[in-house]
Short mmCIF file of C-alpha atoms in Angstrom, two decimals:
data_model
loop_
_atom_site.label_atom_id
_atom_site.label_comp_id
_atom_site.label_asym_id
_atom_site.label_seq_id
_atom_site.Cartn_x
_atom_site.Cartn_y
_atom_site.Cartn_z
CA MET A 1447 289.26 99.18 -109.69
CA LYS A 1448 291.61 102.22 -109.72
CA ILE A 1449 295.39 100.78 -109.35
CA PHE A 1450 298.61 102.69 -108.76
CA THR A 1451 302.19 101.05 -109.01
CA ASN A 1452 305.63 102.37 -108.98
CA GLY A 1453 306.90 99.76 -110.58
CA LYS A 1454 306.89 98.63 -114.55
CA PHE A 1455 304.42 95.54 -114.31
CA TYR A 1456 301.07 97.61 -114.48
CA THR A 1457 299.71 95.29 -117.46
CA GLU A 1458 300.46 92.05 -115.71
CA ILE A 1459 298.71 93.44 -111.99
CA ALA A 1460 296.13 94.53 -114.55
CA ASP A 1461 295.48 91.12 -115.65
CA VAL A 1462 295.29 89.95 -112.10
CA VAL A 1463 292.63 92.30 -111.20
CA ARG A 1464 290.62 91.67 -114.14
CA ALA A 1465 290.78 87.93 -113.49
CA PHE A 1466 288.92 88.56 -110.52
CA GLY A 1467 285.97 90.23 -112.63
CA PHE A 1468 286.98 93.99 -111.54
CA ASP A 1469 287.69 96.63 -114.07
CA ALA A 1470 291.60 98.09 -113.89
CA THR A 1471 292.39 101.82 -114.45
CA GLN A 1472 295.78 102.86 -113.73
CA THR A 1473 295.68 106.02 -111.38
CA CYS A 1474 297.82 108.68 -109.35
CA ASP A 1475 298.12 107.04 -105.53
CA ASN A 1476 295.72 109.53 -103.90
CA ASP A 1477 292.61 108.01 -105.23
CA ALA A 1478 294.00 104.18 -105.69
CA GLN A 1479 292.10 101.14 -103.98
CA LEU A 1480 295.06 99.16 -104.47
CA LEU A 1481 298.67 99.77 -104.33
CA VAL A 1482 301.43 97.83 -105.30
CA ILE A 1483 304.93 99.46 -104.48
CA SER A 1484 308.07 97.87 -105.64
CA GLU A 1485 311.67 98.42 -105.01
CA LEU A 1486 315.06 96.83 -105.95
CA ASP A 1487 317.84 98.08 -103.51
CA GLU A 1488 321.12 96.40 -104.99
CA GLN A 1489 320.31 92.71 -105.29
CA ILE A 1490 317.34 92.93 -103.14
CA TYR A 1491 313.58 92.75 -104.47
CA ARG A 1492 311.23 94.07 -101.88
CA THR A 1493 306.91 94.31 -103.44
CA ARG A 1494 304.05 95.42 -101.19
CA CYS A 1495 300.73 95.58 -102.05
CA LEU A 1496 298.14 97.36 -100.06
CA MET A 1497 294.22 96.91 -100.49
CA GLY A 1498 292.54 99.15 -97.19
CA THR A 1499 293.45 97.21 -94.29
CA ILE A 1500 294.74 94.31 -96.30
CA GLU A 1501 298.72 94.09 -97.08
CA LYS A 1502 301.09 91.52 -98.62
CA GLN A 1503 304.58 91.88 -99.02
CA TYR A 1504 307.24 89.70 -100.70
CA GLN A 1505 311.47 90.27 -100.41
CA ILE A 1506 313.26 88.15 -102.64
CA VAL A 1507 317.11 88.16 -103.60
CA CYS A 1508 317.14 89.15 -107.50
CA PRO A 1509 319.88 86.49 -109.59
CA THR A 1510 322.32 88.25 -111.60
CA ASP A 1511 320.78 86.97 -114.83
CA GLN A 1512 318.72 90.12 -115.98
CA ILE A 1513 315.91 88.14 -117.98
CA MET A 1514 315.31 86.07 -114.94
CA ALA A 1515 315.24 88.74 -112.45
CA VAL A 1516 312.92 90.64 -114.34
CA ARG A 1517 310.82 87.13 -114.03
CA LEU A 1518 310.52 86.82 -111.10
CA GLN A 1519 310.29 90.57 -110.32
CA LYS A 1520 307.29 90.00 -112.02
CA ARG A 1521 306.10 87.16 -110.56
CA TYR A 1522 306.01 88.48 -106.84
CA ASP A 1523 304.12 91.69 -108.02
CA LYS A 1524 301.69 89.33 -109.24
CA LEU A 1525 301.33 87.53 -106.12
CA ALA A 1526 301.39 90.07 -103.90
CA THR A 1527 298.09 91.71 -105.92
CA TYR A 1528 296.72 88.35 -106.03
CA PHE A 1529 296.50 87.05 -102.38
CA CYS A 1530 295.68 90.68 -101.41
CA LEU A 1531 292.46 90.68 -104.02
CA LYS A 1532 291.84 86.74 -102.82
CA GLU A 1533 291.54 87.71 -98.92
CA TYR A 1534 289.66 90.85 -100.24
CA THR A 1535 287.06 88.53 -102.38
CA LYS A 1536 287.15 86.00 -100.37
CA LYS A 1537 287.84 83.83 -103.86
CA GLN A 1538 290.47 81.41 -104.68
CA LEU A 1539 290.52 81.46 -108.81
CA PRO A 1540 291.22 77.94 -110.62
CA TRP A 1541 294.50 78.80 -112.10
CA GLY A 1542 295.39 80.73 -108.92
CA ALA A 1543 297.80 83.70 -109.51
CA LEU A 1544 298.51 82.73 -113.23
CA THR A 1545 297.80 84.68 -115.86
CA GLY A 1546 299.72 83.61 -118.81
CA ILE A 1547 298.53 81.65 -121.87
CA ARG A 1548 300.29 78.54 -121.71
CA PRO A 1549 300.52 76.69 -117.93
CA THR A 1550 302.28 74.08 -119.28
CA ARG A 1551 305.35 76.12 -120.82
CA LEU A 1552 305.38 77.58 -117.54
CA ALA A 1553 305.53 73.96 -115.59
CA GLU A 1554 308.45 73.25 -117.96
CA GLU A 1555 310.25 76.32 -117.65
CA LEU A 1556 309.90 76.04 -113.51
CA SER A 1557 311.50 72.40 -114.09
CA GLN A 1558 314.29 73.28 -116.36
CA LYS A 1559 315.63 76.88 -115.73
CA GLU A 1560 314.51 77.64 -112.44
CA GLY A 1561 315.20 73.76 -110.93
CA LEU A 1562 311.72 73.68 -109.56
CA ASP A 1563 308.82 70.99 -108.44
CA TYR A 1564 306.29 72.53 -110.83
CA LYS A 1565 303.59 71.07 -109.17
CA GLU A 1566 304.90 72.09 -105.65
CA THR A 1567 305.34 75.39 -107.23
CA PHE A 1568 301.70 75.71 -108.85
CA THR A 1569 300.24 74.62 -105.15
CA ASN A 1570 302.28 76.30 -102.58
CA LEU A 1571 303.36 79.44 -104.21
CA LEU A 1572 300.83 80.15 -107.13
CA ASP A 1573 297.80 78.99 -105.60
CA VAL A 1574 296.39 76.86 -108.47
CA THR A 1575 293.70 74.49 -107.48
CA ASP A 1576 294.11 70.39 -107.84
CA LYS A 1577 291.99 69.91 -110.99
CA LYS A 1578 294.06 72.44 -112.96
CA LEU A 1579 297.52 70.89 -111.85
CA GLN A 1580 296.07 67.72 -112.85
CA LEU A 1581 295.22 68.88 -116.26
CA VAL A 1582 299.03 70.56 -116.88
CA SER A 1583 299.99 66.95 -115.67
CA ASP A 1584 297.59 65.14 -118.21
CA ILE A 1585 298.82 66.98 -121.01
CA LEU A 1586 302.58 67.07 -120.49
CA SER A 1587 302.09 63.29 -120.37
CA ALA A 1588 299.76 63.52 -123.49
CA GLN A 1589 302.72 65.28 -125.29
CA GLN A 1590 305.34 63.05 -124.79
CA GLY A 1591 306.85 61.93 -127.98
CA TYR A 1592 305.20 64.68 -129.85
CA LYS A 1593 307.14 67.88 -128.78
CA ILE A 1594 310.06 67.96 -130.31
CA LYS A 1595 312.70 70.66 -130.36
CA ASP A 1596 314.06 70.78 -134.08
CA PHE A 1597 315.61 74.30 -135.06
CA ASN A 1598 315.79 73.32 -138.44
CA GLN A 1599 312.22 72.27 -138.49
CA VAL A 1600 309.51 74.99 -139.50
CA ASP A 1601 305.77 74.64 -139.83
CA LEU A 1602 303.73 76.23 -142.49
CA TYR A 1603 300.87 78.49 -141.85
CA VAL A 1604 298.13 79.58 -144.29
CA GLY A 1605 295.63 82.09 -143.28
CA ILE A 1606 292.14 82.68 -145.35
CA PRO A 1607 290.58 85.96 -144.01
CA PHE A 1608 287.22 85.29 -145.22
CA CYS A 1609 283.87 83.81 -143.52
CA VAL A 1610 280.56 83.43 -144.73
CA SER A 1611 279.17 85.23 -141.64
CA LYS A 1612 280.38 86.71 -138.40
CA CYS A 1613 279.75 84.73 -135.08
CA SER A 1614 278.86 87.00 -132.43
CA TYR A 1615 281.87 86.04 -130.47
CA CYS A 1616 284.34 86.07 -132.78
CA SER A 1617 287.09 88.78 -132.59
CA PHE A 1618 289.33 87.92 -135.25
CA THR A 1619 290.12 90.08 -138.28
CA SER A 1620 288.25 88.58 -141.18
CA GLY A 1621 285.75 89.57 -143.95
CA ILE A 1622 282.52 88.62 -145.01
CA ILE A 1623 283.17 87.16 -148.28
CA SER A 1624 279.64 87.92 -150.14
CA LYS A 1625 280.99 91.92 -149.36
CA LEU A 1626 283.91 91.20 -150.60
CA LYS A 1627 284.14 89.07 -153.77
CA HIS A 1628 285.97 91.85 -155.30
CA LEU A 1629 289.03 91.44 -153.16
CA VAL A 1630 289.25 87.43 -153.06
CA GLU A 1631 291.02 86.75 -156.44
CA PRO A 1632 293.62 89.66 -155.75
CA TYR A 1633 293.88 87.95 -152.36
CA VAL A 1634 294.64 84.66 -153.50
CA SER A 1635 296.91 85.92 -156.12
CA ALA A 1636 298.76 87.57 -153.46
CA LEU A 1637 298.89 84.47 -150.99
CA CYS A 1638 300.04 82.53 -153.64
CA ASP A 1639 303.06 84.60 -154.12
CA GLU A 1640 303.84 85.10 -150.90
CA ILE A 1641 303.65 81.33 -150.22
CA LYS A 1642 306.27 80.22 -153.20
CA LEU A 1643 308.41 82.89 -151.96
CA THR A 1644 308.61 81.87 -148.52
CA LEU A 1645 308.95 78.25 -149.45
CA LYS A 1646 312.18 79.28 -150.99
CA LEU A 1647 313.22 80.92 -148.09
CA ILE A 1648 312.89 77.63 -146.75
CA GLU A 1649 315.08 75.99 -149.21
CA ASP A 1650 317.67 78.84 -149.13
CA LYS A 1651 317.65 78.35 -145.33
CA ASN A 1652 318.01 74.71 -145.27
CA LEU A 1653 315.07 73.87 -143.20
CA THR A 1654 312.64 71.30 -143.23
CA LEU A 1655 309.27 71.51 -143.24
CA ARG A 1656 307.34 69.62 -140.57
CA ASN A 1657 303.64 70.64 -140.91
CA LEU A 1658 301.50 72.66 -142.87
CA TYR A 1659 298.03 74.27 -141.49
CA ILE A 1660 295.34 76.43 -143.47
CA GLY A 1661 293.32 78.42 -140.87
CA GLY A 1662 291.22 81.49 -141.34
CA GLY A 1663 288.66 82.88 -140.56
CA THR A 1664 287.22 79.89 -142.94
CA PRO A 1665 289.15 78.39 -145.62
CA THR A 1666 286.26 76.57 -147.39
CA SER A 1667 284.21 79.54 -147.77
CA LEU A 1668 286.66 80.04 -150.65
CA ASP A 1669 285.29 78.05 -153.73
CA VAL A 1670 287.10 75.01 -155.37
CA GLY A 1671 289.07 76.73 -157.90
CA GLN A 1672 290.24 79.48 -155.60
CA LEU A 1673 291.55 76.32 -153.30
CA ARG A 1674 292.99 74.45 -155.94
CA LYS A 1675 295.24 77.58 -156.87
CA ILE A 1676 296.52 77.77 -153.31
CA LEU A 1677 296.59 73.83 -152.77
CA SER A 1678 298.95 73.81 -156.16
CA VAL A 1679 301.47 76.20 -154.54
CA LEU A 1680 302.09 73.92 -151.77
CA PRO A 1681 304.42 71.24 -151.01
CA LYS A 1682 303.89 67.91 -150.41
CA CYS A 1683 304.32 67.43 -146.63
CA ASP A 1684 305.08 64.03 -144.85
CA GLY A 1685 304.03 65.39 -141.95
CA GLU A 1686 300.35 66.72 -141.09
CA PHE A 1687 298.48 68.80 -143.63
CA THR A 1688 295.50 70.54 -141.29
CA VAL A 1689 292.50 72.64 -143.01
CA GLU A 1690 290.07 73.97 -141.24
CA ALA A 1691 286.64 73.25 -142.99
CA GLY A 1692 285.17 74.81 -139.54
CA ARG A 1693 281.44 76.02 -141.03
CA PRO A 1694 280.00 72.78 -141.92
CA ASP A 1695 277.31 75.11 -144.22
CA THR A 1696 280.87 75.59 -146.56
CA ILE A 1697 281.81 71.97 -146.63
CA THR A 1698 280.71 69.92 -150.10
CA ARG A 1699 282.21 66.78 -151.23
CA GLU A 1700 283.88 68.29 -154.14
CA LYS A 1701 286.20 70.14 -151.51
CA LEU A 1702 286.84 67.10 -149.67
CA GLN A 1703 287.81 65.38 -152.75
CA LEU A 1704 289.97 68.39 -153.55
CA PHE A 1705 291.86 68.47 -149.75
CA LYS A 1706 292.22 64.17 -150.08
CA GLU A 1707 294.11 64.89 -153.92
CA PHE A 1708 296.18 67.17 -151.98
CA GLY A 1709 297.30 65.25 -149.30
CA VAL A 1710 295.55 66.64 -146.59
CA ASN A 1711 295.01 64.33 -143.93
CA ARG A 1712 293.10 66.60 -140.89
CA VAL A 1713 289.72 68.67 -140.92
CA SER A 1714 288.24 70.87 -138.34
CA ILE A 1715 284.43 70.62 -138.56
CA ASN A 1716 283.21 73.04 -135.71
CA PRO A 1717 279.39 73.09 -134.36
CA GLN A 1718 280.30 75.09 -131.46
CA THR A 1719 276.55 74.40 -130.09
CA PHE A 1720 274.56 71.47 -131.21
CA ASN A 1721 271.44 73.26 -129.83
CA GLN A 1722 269.85 75.31 -133.05
CA SER A 1723 268.41 78.18 -131.09
CA VAL A 1724 272.12 79.01 -129.72
CA LEU A 1725 273.39 78.94 -133.15
CA ASN A 1726 270.86 81.22 -134.61
CA CYS A 1727 271.93 83.64 -131.77
CA VAL A 1728 275.33 83.69 -132.67
CA ASN A 1729 274.74 84.14 -136.17
CA ARG A 1730 275.73 80.40 -137.59
CA CYS A 1731 274.15 80.09 -140.87
CA HIS A 1732 273.78 76.45 -140.70
CA THR A 1733 271.71 73.69 -139.08
CA VAL A 1734 272.47 70.69 -136.35
CA GLU A 1735 271.45 68.50 -139.28
CA ASP A 1736 274.32 70.08 -141.17
CA ILE A 1737 276.66 69.54 -138.81
CA VAL A 1738 276.18 65.73 -138.86
CA GLN A 1739 275.41 65.31 -142.43
CA LYS A 1740 279.02 66.83 -143.30
CA TYR A 1741 280.86 65.38 -140.39
CA ASN A 1742 279.78 62.00 -141.81
CA LEU A 1743 280.63 63.01 -145.48
CA ALA A 1744 284.20 63.57 -144.22
CA LYS A 1745 284.34 60.33 -142.45
CA GLU A 1746 284.04 59.01 -146.00
CA PHE A 1747 287.20 60.44 -146.91
CA GLY A 1748 289.20 59.11 -143.99
CA PHE A 1749 290.00 62.48 -142.62
CA SER A 1750 291.32 62.95 -138.92
CA ILE A 1751 288.32 65.24 -137.94
CA ASN A 1752 288.40 67.91 -134.59
CA MET A 1753 285.36 69.23 -133.57
CA ASP A 1754 284.94 72.42 -131.77
CA LEU A 1755 282.71 73.46 -129.06
CA ILE A 1756 282.49 76.75 -126.81
CA ALA A 1757 280.73 76.91 -123.06
CA GLY A 1758 279.20 80.18 -121.79
CA LEU A 1759 277.65 81.06 -125.08
CA PRO A 1760 274.16 83.12 -125.06
CA GLN A 1761 270.82 81.10 -124.59
CA GLU A 1762 273.05 78.15 -123.85
CA SER A 1763 272.18 76.52 -120.42
CA PHE A 1764 274.34 73.60 -118.47
CA GLU A 1765 271.76 71.11 -119.69
CA MET A 1766 271.99 72.39 -123.21
CA PHE A 1767 275.79 72.13 -122.91
CA CYS A 1768 275.69 68.70 -122.11
CA ASN A 1769 273.43 67.71 -124.78
CA SER A 1770 276.23 69.31 -127.08
CA ILE A 1771 278.94 67.43 -125.24
CA ASP A 1772 277.17 63.96 -125.55
CA GLN A 1773 276.25 64.30 -129.54
CA VAL A 1774 279.95 64.77 -130.20
CA VAL A 1775 280.89 61.83 -128.07
CA ALA A 1776 278.28 60.14 -129.96
CA LEU A 1777 280.18 61.19 -133.08
CA ASP A 1778 283.36 59.68 -132.13
CA PRO A 1779 286.04 62.29 -133.70
CA GLN A 1780 289.19 61.84 -133.20
CA ASN A 1781 289.86 65.21 -131.54
CA VAL A 1782 287.54 67.42 -129.49
CA THR A 1783 288.87 71.07 -128.50
CA VAL A 1784 286.81 72.74 -125.81
CA HIS A 1785 286.88 76.48 -125.67
CA THR A 1786 285.67 78.57 -123.10
CA LEU A 1787 283.97 81.72 -124.26
CA ALA A 1788 286.41 84.92 -124.06
CA LEU A 1789 284.63 88.06 -124.43
CA LYS A 1790 287.13 90.24 -126.35
CA LYS A 1791 287.11 93.66 -128.49
CA GLY A 1792 285.86 93.35 -131.50
CA SER A 1793 283.10 90.92 -130.88
CA THR A 1794 279.66 91.36 -131.32
CA LEU A 1795 278.83 89.56 -127.74
CA LYS A 1796 281.58 92.46 -126.05
CA GLU A 1797 280.10 95.53 -127.73
CA GLN A 1798 276.35 94.15 -126.29
CA ASN A 1799 277.92 93.86 -122.95
CA PHE A 1800 276.89 89.99 -122.75
CA VAL A 1801 278.01 88.74 -119.38
CA ALA A 1802 277.87 84.79 -119.11
CA SER A 1803 277.06 82.71 -115.80
CA ASP A 1804 280.55 82.20 -114.28
CA LYS A 1805 279.37 79.29 -112.24
CA ALA A 1806 277.17 77.73 -114.80
CA VAL A 1807 280.49 77.91 -117.28
CA SER A 1808 282.75 76.10 -114.64
CA GLN A 1809 280.28 73.26 -114.38
CA MET A 1810 280.32 73.32 -118.05
CA VAL A 1811 283.72 72.91 -118.69
CA GLU A 1812 284.28 70.37 -115.65
CA TYR A 1813 281.09 68.38 -117.49
CA ALA A 1814 283.13 68.05 -120.67
CA HIS A 1815 286.14 66.86 -119.21
CA ASP A 1816 284.84 64.42 -117.25
CA LYS A 1817 282.34 63.15 -120.00
CA LEU A 1818 285.52 63.49 -122.48
CA LYS A 1819 287.88 61.75 -120.16
CA GLN A 1820 285.21 58.49 -119.76
CA ALA A 1821 284.93 58.51 -123.20
CA GLY A 1822 288.58 57.68 -123.89
CA TYR A 1823 290.02 61.30 -124.90
CA LEU A 1824 293.18 62.89 -123.26
CA PRO A 1825 293.58 66.47 -122.89
CA TYR A 1826 296.76 67.03 -124.66
CA TYR A 1827 297.45 70.96 -125.34
CA MET A 1828 295.69 73.98 -123.71
CA TYR A 1829 296.09 77.54 -123.99
CA ARG A 1830 294.06 80.52 -122.02
CA GLN A 1831 292.73 83.98 -122.92
CA LYS A 1832 292.08 87.40 -121.63
CA TYR A 1833 288.93 88.12 -120.86
CA MET A 1834 287.91 84.34 -120.74
CA THR A 1835 284.96 83.74 -118.55
CA GLU A 1836 286.10 82.42 -114.84
CA ASN A 1837 289.26 82.93 -115.93
CA LEU A 1838 289.32 79.43 -117.28
CA GLU A 1839 290.88 77.44 -120.53
CA ASN A 1840 290.59 76.09 -123.76
CA VAL A 1841 291.86 72.42 -123.94
CA GLY A 1842 292.35 70.37 -127.08
CA PHE A 1843 291.41 66.37 -126.59
CA CYS A 1844 292.29 63.49 -128.74
CA LYS A 1845 291.90 59.56 -128.87
CA ASP A 1846 295.43 58.30 -127.78
CA GLY A 1847 297.79 58.73 -131.12
CA THR A 1848 295.64 61.41 -132.78
CA GLN A 1849 297.53 64.27 -131.17
CA CYS A 1850 297.45 67.08 -133.83
CA VAL A 1851 301.39 68.36 -133.67
CA TYR A 1852 301.13 71.62 -134.96
CA ASN A 1853 298.74 72.45 -132.10
CA ILE A 1854 301.94 71.21 -129.68
CA ASP A 1855 304.42 73.13 -131.59
CA ASN A 1856 302.42 76.12 -131.55
CA MET A 1857 300.99 76.13 -128.15
CA GLU A 1858 304.27 74.68 -126.42
CA GLU A 1859 306.42 77.07 -128.82
CA THR A 1860 308.77 74.48 -129.54
CA THR A 1861 308.89 74.81 -133.56
CA SER A 1862 309.15 78.12 -135.65
CA ILE A 1863 306.21 78.86 -137.74
CA LEU A 1864 306.42 80.55 -141.12
CA ALA A 1865 303.02 81.93 -141.97
CA CYS A 1866 301.28 83.91 -144.80
CA GLY A 1867 298.16 85.58 -145.60
CA ALA A 1868 296.50 88.58 -143.95
CA ASN A 1869 297.05 88.68 -140.04
CA ALA A 1870 299.50 85.96 -140.12
CA ILE A 1871 302.01 85.65 -137.57
CA THR A 1872 305.83 84.53 -138.11
CA LYS A 1873 307.38 83.10 -135.14
CA ARG A 1874 311.12 81.90 -134.85
CA ILE A 1875 312.28 80.35 -131.72
CA PHE A 1876 315.76 80.65 -131.48
CA GLU A 1877 318.11 78.08 -129.96
CA SER A 1878 319.71 79.55 -127.19
CA GLY A 1879 317.66 81.49 -124.20
CA GLY A 1880 314.26 80.47 -124.97
CA ARG A 1881 314.42 83.55 -127.12
CA ILE A 1882 311.09 84.01 -129.40
CA GLU A 1883 310.43 86.52 -132.10
CA ARG A 1884 307.45 87.55 -134.45
CA VAL A 1885 306.93 89.34 -137.51
CA ALA A 1886 302.98 89.95 -138.11
CA ASN A 1887 301.29 90.53 -141.49
CA GLN A 1888 299.15 93.34 -142.15
CA LYS A 1889 295.68 92.74 -140.68
CA ASP A 1890 293.59 94.49 -143.21
CA ILE A 1891 293.25 92.89 -146.68
CA ILE A 1892 293.71 95.81 -148.84
CA THR A 1893 296.88 96.42 -147.46
CA TYR A 1894 297.84 92.90 -147.35
CA ILE A 1895 297.35 92.96 -150.80
CA ASP A 1896 299.44 96.00 -151.43
CA LYS A 1897 302.25 95.31 -148.90
CA TYR A 1898 302.82 91.17 -148.91
CA LEU A 1899 306.51 91.81 -150.12
CA ASP A 1900 307.32 93.65 -147.28
CA ASN A 1901 306.17 90.93 -145.09
CA LEU A 1902 308.64 88.74 -147.18
CA GLU A 1903 311.47 90.83 -146.22
CA LYS A 1904 310.80 90.77 -142.75
CA LYS A 1905 310.94 87.29 -142.27
CA LYS A 1906 313.98 86.80 -144.73
CA ALA A 1907 315.51 89.30 -141.55
CA LEU A 1908 313.99 87.57 -138.50
CA PHE A 1909 315.62 84.04 -139.93
CA ASP A 1910 319.06 85.87 -140.82
CA LEU A 1911 319.63 86.71 -137.17
#
């Protein structure tokens, strides 16, 4: 769809257009199918969206606070676009006009900063469906007592950018470890050095370490010796210590024993599906039996376990997905995360122009949520991504009392994160004004090894502000 706007929110308008399933292209007004015309006259902001004979208009008085003024201008440009497209397509999106990745954070901002009833705003202004509104409400309830704003606390993230194979849906910057063996030891050495220097930064700034999280990639694609080197430079943590074991084909008893030795208390063992034909299709080199075997092995060590599933994978029918959910529920892990397939640039499925059935994926997600709630799981965190099937979401479920605090810290952006490793992103949450600033490490492994000391200087500068 060709879009023309005279304002500054093309990216946000394009997000709304894509949510309805259209490609979005910026163009001049002569050949535009959708026009969004905005103007600011003193403190009055007017936006007008036209699509053929369909027209939507809004007029608001902008507050003197510039940040709030821009936020409202953006909101009403998106609303005008959304309701034009809703009338044109005769389709209501589950999240209405919302395109942001953190609906729960928006709900709290509406309540705390704008003094609005978020439920009324979500329903009557933003056109969010009752089911999604209830999901937001349930998550906010499950986060009570876990979401703590303490600006002297930080989480530490450690990234391992290696995998044993690349799944067809994956867009992460990671390398196949069998092809990058010559880089593994130099990477581990650089990473350990960056961790030690980052811990010194935490000490110098009188910060308190809240949680440790080792993610990837697949951290357990490293061997026991390499993992020991990394774990040996990490401090004792009184909070959570999570390792994404992820791929069952990389988990061994020796690695789990090592994690226990160093105080790890949470691991992820991610099937994504319990259907062998689908595992084969998406290039996961393990069996359904491997999933169950490694899950039971991890249970022996007393870890709190998370398992991920993805709705919308190729060759997986609604009935097959229901089988996956049923098998996870039977295993009874503490946490289950239900992802909706997102077709992102860099993934094999995107390059193959794979298209999931929207209706089937919506049914999959609904079945998963209902089944997990019936089994006693609570939804406790959520995030959304661009290019998600049916404009849906990813939701983490937990048994009550087993909420992953790092996930809440990260998704709700209540705690600063110091991050080490290739493609890791440090995030500082400032005490005033909801300000958040980020520093990203290099994505490329070779560049990271050469430049990791530069990242430390950037992190120091960020925490000197």
